[in-house]
């Protein structure tokens, strides 16, 4: 058999085989590259849809923070008052008032959210021609500890719905800090008290001649009475038709657990104390001085002029004053109800009148040397205020001046009113600051004591949690 040794054409076969191999490898590499590119595009699209969903969450969280800021500002101008309840201590009253402020804060926040566009469902915003997000909000009912819960759902779409990402977010808004403003921020001691004397022996002598206790109500009809370094406790009421010509002095204490009526003058009260557990009626007190204190747990009626010189009158209910001839040298009149001054207050010097509720003033003559009138409720000034020098009037409610004048109004004096001001004479210019007209000016000039006064402060805290889908 003849061998065939002709190798012509083998090179062509080898070239073809190599070409096929490289073609297959090239196609494989190209396919792998295209697959990687597609995977990268899918990942980028997914990431962009997540970013779009996050954009929706950020948009609503920013809008929600604006509403929180708005609520804090609104609450700073809201005044809440509670009905008077004599059974509550000051601490209990303040706690109850703070709870009311918290209730009002959550109510205001809820109303602001509901009146905004935050609760509009399926809020759609086109970010680019190929991207958008849809956001939906749900406001749950407030829970017991003054907290609102808002649930946000944001969906991000990319490349005409090819990629979708969802983020569920929960925002809890709670009251982090709340302090309420008090107009009693000066250095006035409002906690005046008188301790019951420790006397147990029954009174057997003329009233005022010994330290003793009456175990029942007492009626005094002596022509003249004097207490001098004497302590007397009356378990019931006291009615006096006697003249206290000698006064009540030298660390004497008259402690009456019931009501008291003094139908004749009391000469003077010096370095002494009177406590009345019920209502009180005074025909006339010539002088109250030298750290003397009168505490009355019920209503009080002073029908004739009185003078205070470094003395204090505390009335836990309502007070009526016919005339105050002098109130000076750090004297204080404190009325924790309403007060009516039916006749002029004269010689008002370096002293304070504080009224917890509403007050009516007839005429004020000579208010000077850092004297203060502080009214937590409304105040009516039915007659002129004369010689108003280096002194202040603070009214936490409304003030009506009945078109009466404030004469000799010095630049160092001021009137601060948080509510409405009416009845100011149009032809006069006074140093009066109104919270409703100019809050910044009011806050700048109307602090009773900048170092100790507690302003209104509200801080709402929001906690956010996210869940990606």
Coordinates of C-alpha atoms in Angstrom, one line a residue:
X1 CA 0.0 0.0 0.0
X2 CA 1.4 3.3 -0.9
X3 CA 1.9 5.8 2.0
X4 CA 0.3 9.2 1.7
X5 CA 2.8 11.8 3.0
X6 CA 1.3 14.9 1.4
X7 CA 0.6 17.4 4.3
X8 CA -0.7 20.2 2.2
X9 CA -3.7 22.0 3.9
X10 CA -2.9 21.0 7.6
X11 CA -2.1 24.6 8.4
X12 CA -5.5 25.7 7.3
X13 CA -7.1 23.2 9.6
X14 CA -5.0 24.4 12.6
X15 CA -5.8 28.0 11.9
X16 CA -9.5 27.2 11.7
X17 CA -9.3 25.3 15.0
X18 CA -7.5 28.2 16.7
X19 CA -10.0 30.7 15.3
X20 CA -12.9 28.7 16.6
X21 CA -11.3 28.4 20.0
X22 CA -10.7 32.1 20.3
X23 CA -14.1 32.9 18.9
X24 CA -15.7 30.7 21.6
X25 CA -13.6 32.3 24.3
X26 CA -14.3 35.8 23.0
X27 CA -18.1 35.1 23.0
X28 CA -17.8 33.7 26.5
X29 CA -15.9 36.8 27.8
X30 CA -18.4 39.1 26.0
X31 CA -21.3 37.2 27.5
X32 CA -19.8 37.4 31.0
X33 CA -19.1 41.1 30.6
X34 CA -22.6 41.8 29.4
X35 CA -24.0 39.8 32.3
X36 CA -21.9 41.7 34.8
X37 CA -22.9 45.0 33.2
X38 CA -26.6 44.0 33.5
X39 CA -26.1 42.9 37.1
X40 CA -24.4 46.2 37.9
X41 CA -27.2 48.1 36.2
X42 CA -29.8 46.1 38.3
X43 CA -27.8 46.8 41.5
X44 CA -27.5 50.5 40.7
X45 CA -31.2 50.7 39.8
X46 CA -32.1 49.0 43.1
X47 CA -29.8 51.3 45.1
X48 CA -31.4 54.3 43.3
X49 CA -34.8 53.1 44.2
X50 CA -33.7 52.7 47.9
X51 CA -32.3 56.3 47.8
X52 CA -35.6 57.5 46.3
X53 CA -37.5 55.8 49.2
X54 CA -35.2 57.4 51.7
X55 CA -35.8 60.7 50.0
X56 CA -39.5 60.3 50.7
X57 CA -38.8 59.5 54.4
X58 CA -36.4 62.5 54.7
X59 CA -39.0 64.8 53.1
X60 CA -41.7 63.8 55.6
X61 CA -39.4 63.8 58.6
X62 CA -38.4 67.4 57.7
X63 CA -42.0 68.5 57.3
X64 CA -42.8 66.8 60.6
X65 CA -40.0 68.7 62.4
X66 CA -41.3 71.9 61.0
X67 CA -44.7 71.1 62.6
X68 CA -43.0 70.2 65.9
X69 CA -41.3 73.6 65.9
X70 CA -44.5 75.4 65.1
X71 CA -46.3 73.6 67.9
X72 CA -43.6 74.6 70.4
X73 CA -43.9 78.2 69.4
X74 CA -47.7 78.2 69.5
X75 CA -47.7 76.7 73.0
X76 CA -45.5 79.5 74.3
X77 CA -48.3 81.9 73.8
X78 CA -51.1 79.8 75.2
X79 CA -52.3 80.5 78.7
X80 CA -54.1 77.7 80.6
X81 CA -56.0 78.4 83.9
X82 CA -57.6 76.0 86.3
X83 CA -60.6 76.6 88.5
X84 CA -59.6 77.5 92.1
X85 CA -59.6 74.5 94.3
X86 CA -58.8 75.2 98.0
X87 CA -58.2 71.5 98.6
X88 CA -55.1 71.5 96.4
X89 CA -51.6 72.5 97.6
X90 CA -49.5 74.7 95.4
X91 CA -47.4 71.7 94.4
X92 CA -50.6 69.7 93.5
X93 CA -52.0 72.6 91.6
X94 CA -48.8 73.0 89.6
X95 CA -48.6 69.3 88.7
X96 CA -52.2 69.4 87.5
X97 CA -51.6 72.5 85.5
X98 CA -48.5 70.9 83.8
X99 CA -50.7 67.8 82.9
X100 CA -53.2 70.2 81.3
X101 CA -50.3 71.8 79.3
X102 CA -49.2 68.4 78.2
X103 CA -52.7 67.5 77.1
X104 CA -53.0 70.8 75.2
X105 CA -49.5 70.3 73.6
X106 CA -50.4 66.8 72.2
X107 CA -53.8 68.1 71.1
X108 CA -52.2 71.1 69.3
X109 CA -49.5 68.9 67.7
X110 CA -52.2 66.4 66.5
X111 CA -54.3 69.2 65.0
X112 CA -51.3 70.7 63.3
X113 CA -50.4 67.4 61.7
X114 CA -54.0 66.7 60.6
X115 CA -54.3 70.1 59.1
X116 CA -51.1 69.7 57.1
X117 CA -50.5 67.6 54.0
X118 CA -48.7 65.0 56.0
X119 CA -51.7 62.7 56.2
X120 CA -52.4 62.9 52.5
X121 CA -52.1 59.3 51.2
X122 CA -50.2 58.3 48.1
X123 CA -48.3 61.5 47.9
X124 CA -46.3 61.1 44.6
X125 CA -43.3 63.2 43.7
X126 CA -41.3 62.9 40.5
X127 CA -37.7 63.3 41.2
X128 CA -36.4 62.6 37.7
X129 CA -38.0 61.5 34.4
X130 CA -37.2 57.9 35.5
X131 CA -37.5 58.1 39.2
X132 CA -40.2 58.9 41.8
X133 CA -41.4 58.1 45.3
X134 CA -44.8 57.5 46.9
X135 CA -45.2 58.3 50.6
X136 CA -48.1 57.5 52.9
X137 CA -48.5 58.6 56.6
X138 CA -50.7 57.2 59.3
X139 CA -51.3 59.0 62.6
X140 CA -52.2 56.7 65.5
X141 CA -54.2 57.8 68.5
X142 CA -52.1 59.3 71.3
X143 CA -51.0 56.8 73.9
X144 CA -51.2 57.3 77.6
X145 CA -47.9 59.0 78.3
X146 CA -48.5 62.0 76.0
X147 CA -46.9 60.4 73.0
X148 CA -47.9 60.5 69.3
X149 CA -46.9 57.7 66.9
X150 CA -46.7 58.5 63.2
X151 CA -46.0 55.7 60.7
X152 CA -44.5 56.6 57.4
X153 CA -44.3 54.3 54.3
X154 CA -42.2 55.4 51.4
X155 CA -41.8 53.6 48.1
X156 CA -39.0 54.4 45.6
X157 CA -39.5 53.6 41.9
X158 CA -36.8 53.5 39.2
X159 CA -36.8 52.9 35.5
X160 CA -40.5 52.9 35.0
X161 CA -41.4 50.6 37.8
X162 CA -38.7 48.0 37.0
X163 CA -37.2 48.4 40.5
X164 CA -39.2 49.2 43.7
X165 CA -37.9 49.7 47.3
X166 CA -40.0 50.2 50.4
X167 CA -39.0 51.8 53.8
X168 CA -41.4 51.7 56.8
X169 CA -40.6 54.3 59.4
X170 CA -42.1 54.9 62.8
X171 CA -41.8 58.3 64.5
X172 CA -42.6 58.6 68.2
X173 CA -43.1 62.2 69.4
X174 CA -43.1 62.7 73.2
X175 CA -42.8 65.7 75.6
X176 CA -39.2 65.7 76.7
X177 CA -39.3 68.8 78.9
X178 CA -42.0 71.2 79.9
X179 CA -41.8 74.1 82.4
X180 CA -44.6 76.6 82.7
X181 CA -44.2 80.3 83.3
X182 CA -44.9 81.7 86.7
X183 CA -45.4 85.4 87.3
X184 CA -44.3 84.9 90.9
X185 CA -40.6 84.7 90.0
X186 CA -39.4 87.6 92.2
X187 CA -37.9 87.4 95.6
X188 CA -41.3 87.5 97.4
X189 CA -41.9 84.9 100.1
X190 CA -45.5 83.7 99.3
X191 CA -45.3 80.8 101.8
X192 CA -46.3 82.7 104.9
X193 CA -47.4 80.6 107.9
X194 CA -48.1 81.0 111.6
X195 CA -47.5 78.1 114.0
X196 CA -50.2 77.4 116.6
X197 CA -48.9 78.3 120.0
X198 CA -48.4 75.4 122.4
X199 CA -50.8 76.5 125.2
X200 CA -53.2 74.1 126.8
X201 CA -54.4 75.8 130.0
X202 CA -58.0 77.0 129.8
X203 CA -58.5 80.8 129.8
X204 CA -60.1 82.0 133.0
X205 CA -59.1 85.6 133.2
X206 CA -59.9 88.7 131.2
X207 CA -59.2 88.3 127.5
X208 CA -55.6 89.2 126.7
X209 CA -54.3 89.1 130.3
X210 CA -52.8 85.6 130.1
X211 CA -51.5 83.1 127.6
X212 CA -54.2 80.4 127.3
X213 CA -56.7 78.5 125.2
X214 CA -60.4 79.0 124.6
X215 CA -62.0 75.6 123.8
X216 CA -65.0 77.2 122.3
X217 CA -66.1 80.3 120.4
X218 CA -65.4 83.6 122.1
X219 CA -67.3 86.9 122.3
X220 CA -65.4 89.9 123.7
X221 CA -67.3 92.8 125.1
X222 CA -64.7 94.5 127.3
X223 CA -64.2 98.2 126.9
X224 CA -60.5 97.8 126.2
X225 CA -58.2 94.9 125.3
X226 CA -54.5 94.5 125.0
X227 CA -52.2 91.6 124.1
X228 CA -48.6 92.1 125.2
X229 CA -46.2 89.1 124.9
X230 CA -49.4 87.0 125.0
X231 CA -50.3 83.8 123.1
X232 CA -54.0 83.0 122.8
X233 CA -55.6 80.1 121.0
X234 CA -59.4 80.1 120.2
X235 CA -60.7 76.7 119.1
X236 CA -63.9 78.2 117.6
X237 CA -64.8 81.7 116.2
X238 CA -64.1 85.1 117.7
X239 CA -66.4 88.2 117.8
X240 CA -65.0 91.3 119.3
X241 CA -66.8 94.5 120.3
X242 CA -63.9 95.7 122.3
X243 CA -61.3 98.4 121.5
X244 CA -57.8 97.0 121.2
X245 CA -56.4 100.4 122.2
X246 CA -53.3 98.8 123.6
X247 CA -52.9 96.8 120.4
X248 CA -51.3 93.4 119.8
X249 CA -47.5 93.6 120.3
X250 CA -44.2 92.3 121.6
X251 CA -44.3 88.8 120.0
X252 CA -48.0 88.2 120.8
X253 CA -49.9 85.6 118.8
X254 CA -53.7 85.4 118.4
X255 CA -54.6 82.1 116.8
X256 CA -58.3 81.7 115.9
X257 CA -59.3 78.4 114.2
X258 CA -62.7 79.7 113.1
X259 CA -63.9 83.0 111.7
X260 CA -63.2 86.3 113.3
X261 CA -64.9 89.7 113.4
X262 CA -63.4 92.8 115.0
X263 CA -66.1 95.5 115.1
X264 CA -63.9 98.1 116.9
X265 CA -60.4 99.4 116.1
X266 CA -57.2 97.6 116.8
X267 CA -54.7 100.2 117.8
X268 CA -51.5 98.6 116.4
X269 CA -50.0 95.3 115.7
X270 CA -46.2 95.2 116.3
X271 CA -43.9 92.2 116.1
X272 CA -46.9 90.0 116.4
X273 CA -49.1 87.5 114.5
X274 CA -52.8 86.9 113.9
X275 CA -54.1 83.7 112.4
X276 CA -57.7 83.2 111.4
X277 CA -58.9 79.8 110.1
X278 CA -62.1 81.1 108.4
X279 CA -63.4 84.4 107.2
X280 CA -62.3 87.7 108.8
X281 CA -63.9 91.2 109.2
X282 CA -61.8 94.2 110.5
X283 CA -63.4 97.5 111.2
X284 CA -60.1 99.3 111.6
X285 CA -56.4 98.5 112.1
X286 CA -54.4 101.6 112.7
X287 CA -51.0 100.1 112.2
X288 CA -49.3 96.8 111.2
X289 CA -45.6 96.9 111.5
X290 CA -42.2 95.4 112.5
X291 CA -42.5 92.0 110.8
X292 CA -46.1 91.5 112.0
X293 CA -48.1 88.9 110.0
X294 CA -51.8 88.4 109.5
X295 CA -52.9 85.1 107.8
X296 CA -56.5 84.5 106.9
X297 CA -57.7 81.2 105.4
X298 CA -61.1 82.6 104.3
X299 CA -62.4 85.8 102.8
X300 CA -61.3 89.0 104.4
X301 CA -62.9 92.4 104.6
X302 CA -61.0 95.5 105.8
X303 CA -63.6 98.3 106.0
X304 CA -61.4 101.1 107.2
X305 CA -57.9 102.4 106.4
X306 CA -54.9 100.3 107.3
X307 CA -51.2 101.0 107.4
X308 CA -48.4 98.5 106.7
X309 CA -44.8 99.1 107.6
X310 CA -42.6 96.0 107.1
X311 CA -45.6 93.7 107.6
X312 CA -47.5 91.0 105.7
X313 CA -51.1 90.2 105.1
X314 CA -51.9 86.8 103.5
X315 CA -55.4 86.0 102.4
X316 CA -56.0 82.5 101.1
X317 CA -59.4 83.4 99.5
X318 CA -60.8 86.8 98.4
X319 CA -60.0 90.2 99.9
X320 CA -61.7 93.6 100.0
X321 CA -59.8 96.7 101.1
X322 CA -61.5 100.0 101.8
X323 CA -58.3 102.1 102.0
X324 CA -54.6 101.5 102.5
X325 CA -53.0 104.7 103.7
X326 CA -49.4 103.3 103.8
X327 CA -47.7 100.2 102.5
X328 CA -44.0 100.5 102.7
X329 CA -40.6 99.0 103.7
X330 CA -41.0 95.6 102.1
X331 CA -44.6 95.1 103.1
X332 CA -46.7 92.6 101.3
X333 CA -50.3 92.0 100.6
X334 CA -50.9 88.5 99.2
X335 CA -54.4 87.5 98.1
X336 CA -54.8 84.0 96.6
X337 CA -58.2 84.7 95.3
X338 CA -59.8 87.9 93.9
X339 CA -59.1 91.4 95.4
X340 CA -61.1 94.6 95.4
X341 CA -59.5 97.9 96.4
X342 CA -62.5 100.2 96.7
X343 CA -60.6 103.3 97.9
X344 CA -57.1 104.7 97.2
X345 CA -53.8 103.1 97.9
X346 CA -51.4 105.8 99.2
X347 CA -47.7 105.9 99.9
X348 CA -46.9 102.7 98.1
X349 CA -43.1 102.5 98.8
X350 CA -40.8 99.5 98.2
X351 CA -43.5 97.0 98.7
X352 CA -45.6 94.4 96.8
X353 CA -49.2 93.5 96.2
X354 CA -49.7 90.1 94.7
X355 CA -53.2 88.9 93.5
X356 CA -53.5 85.3 92.3
X357 CA -56.7 85.8 90.5
X358 CA -58.5 89.0 89.4
X359 CA -58.2 92.5 90.9
X360 CA -59.9 95.9 90.8
X361 CA -58.0 99.0 91.8
X362 CA -59.7 102.3 92.5
X363 CA -56.8 104.8 92.8
X364 CA -53.1 104.4 93.4
X365 CA -51.2 107.4 94.7
X366 CA -47.4 107.5 95.0
X367 CA -46.1 104.1 93.8
X368 CA -42.3 104.3 94.0
X369 CA -39.0 102.7 94.9
X370 CA -39.3 99.3 93.2
X371 CA -42.9 98.7 94.3
X372 CA -44.8 96.0 92.5
X373 CA -48.3 95.1 91.7
X374 CA -48.6 91.5 90.4
X375 CA -51.9 90.2 89.1
X376 CA -52.1 86.7 87.8
X377 CA -55.6 87.2 86.4
X378 CA -57.4 90.2 84.9
X379 CA -56.9 93.7 86.4
X380 CA -59.2 96.8 86.2
X381 CA -57.7 100.2 87.0
X382 CA -60.9 102.4 87.5
X383 CA -59.1 105.6 88.5
X384 CA -55.8 107.4 88.0
X385 CA -52.4 106.1 88.9
X386 CA -50.3 109.0 90.3
X387 CA -46.6 109.5 90.8
X388 CA -45.6 106.2 89.2
X389 CA -41.8 106.2 89.8
X390 CA -39.3 103.3 89.6
X391 CA -42.1 100.7 90.0
X392 CA -43.8 98.0 88.0
X393 CA -47.3 96.6 87.3
X394 CA -47.5 93.0 86.0
X395 CA -50.8 91.6 84.7
X396 CA -50.8 88.0 83.5
X397 CA -54.4 88.4 82.1
X398 CA -56.2 91.4 80.5
X399 CA -55.9 94.9 81.8
X400 CA -58.5 97.7 81.5
X401 CA -57.4 101.3 82.4
X402 CA -60.9 102.8 81.7
X403 CA -59.3 105.8 80.0
X404 CA -57.7 107.0 83.2
X405 CA -54.3 108.6 83.3
X406 CA -51.0 107.4 84.7
X407 CA -49.5 110.6 85.9
X408 CA -45.8 111.3 86.4
X409 CA -44.9 108.0 84.6
X410 CA -41.1 107.9 85.0
X411 CA -38.9 106.2 82.4
X412 CA -37.8 103.7 85.1
X413 CA -41.4 102.4 85.6
X414 CA -43.3 99.9 83.4
X415 CA -46.6 98.1 82.9
X416 CA -46.4 94.6 81.5
X417 CA -49.6 92.9 80.3
X418 CA -49.7 89.4 78.8
X419 CA -53.4 89.6 77.7
X420 CA -55.5 92.3 76.1
X421 CA -54.9 96.0 77.0
X422 CA -58.0 98.3 76.8
X423 CA -58.9 101.8 77.9
X424 CA -55.5 103.5 77.5
X425 CA -55.9 107.3 76.9
X426 CA -55.0 107.9 73.2
X427 CA -53.3 111.2 73.9
X428 CA -50.7 109.7 76.3
X429 CA -47.6 107.7 75.8
X430 CA -46.8 105.1 78.5
X431 CA -44.0 102.6 79.0
X432 CA -46.4 99.7 78.5
X433 CA -45.4 96.3 77.1
X434 CA -47.9 93.9 75.6
X435 CA -47.1 90.3 75.0
X436 CA -49.8 90.1 72.3
X437 CA -48.4 93.1 70.4
X438 CA -44.7 92.6 70.7
X439 CA -43.5 89.3 72.3
X440 CA -39.8 90.1 72.0
X441 CA -40.1 93.5 73.7
X442 CA -42.3 91.9 76.4
X443 CA -39.8 89.1 77.1
X444 CA -36.9 91.6 77.2
X445 CA -38.5 94.0 79.6
X446 CA -41.0 92.1 81.7
X447 CA -39.1 89.6 83.7
X448 CA -39.8 90.1 87.4
X449 CA -36.4 88.6 88.3
X450 CA -34.2 87.5 85.4
X451 CA -32.1 85.3 87.6
X452 CA -34.9 83.2 89.1
X453 CA -37.9 83.6 86.9
X454 CA -38.8 80.4 85.1
X455 CA -39.9 81.1 81.5
X456 CA -42.1 78.8 79.4
X457 CA -40.1 76.0 77.9
X458 CA -41.2 73.1 75.8
X459 CA -39.1 70.5 74.1
X460 CA -40.6 67.8 72.0
X461 CA -38.5 64.7 71.3
X462 CA -38.9 62.5 68.2
X463 CA -37.4 59.0 68.0
X464 CA -37.3 57.3 64.5
X465 CA -36.9 53.7 63.5
X466 CA -36.6 52.4 59.9
X467 CA -37.3 49.0 58.4
X468 CA -36.2 48.3 54.8
X469 CA -38.0 45.9 52.5

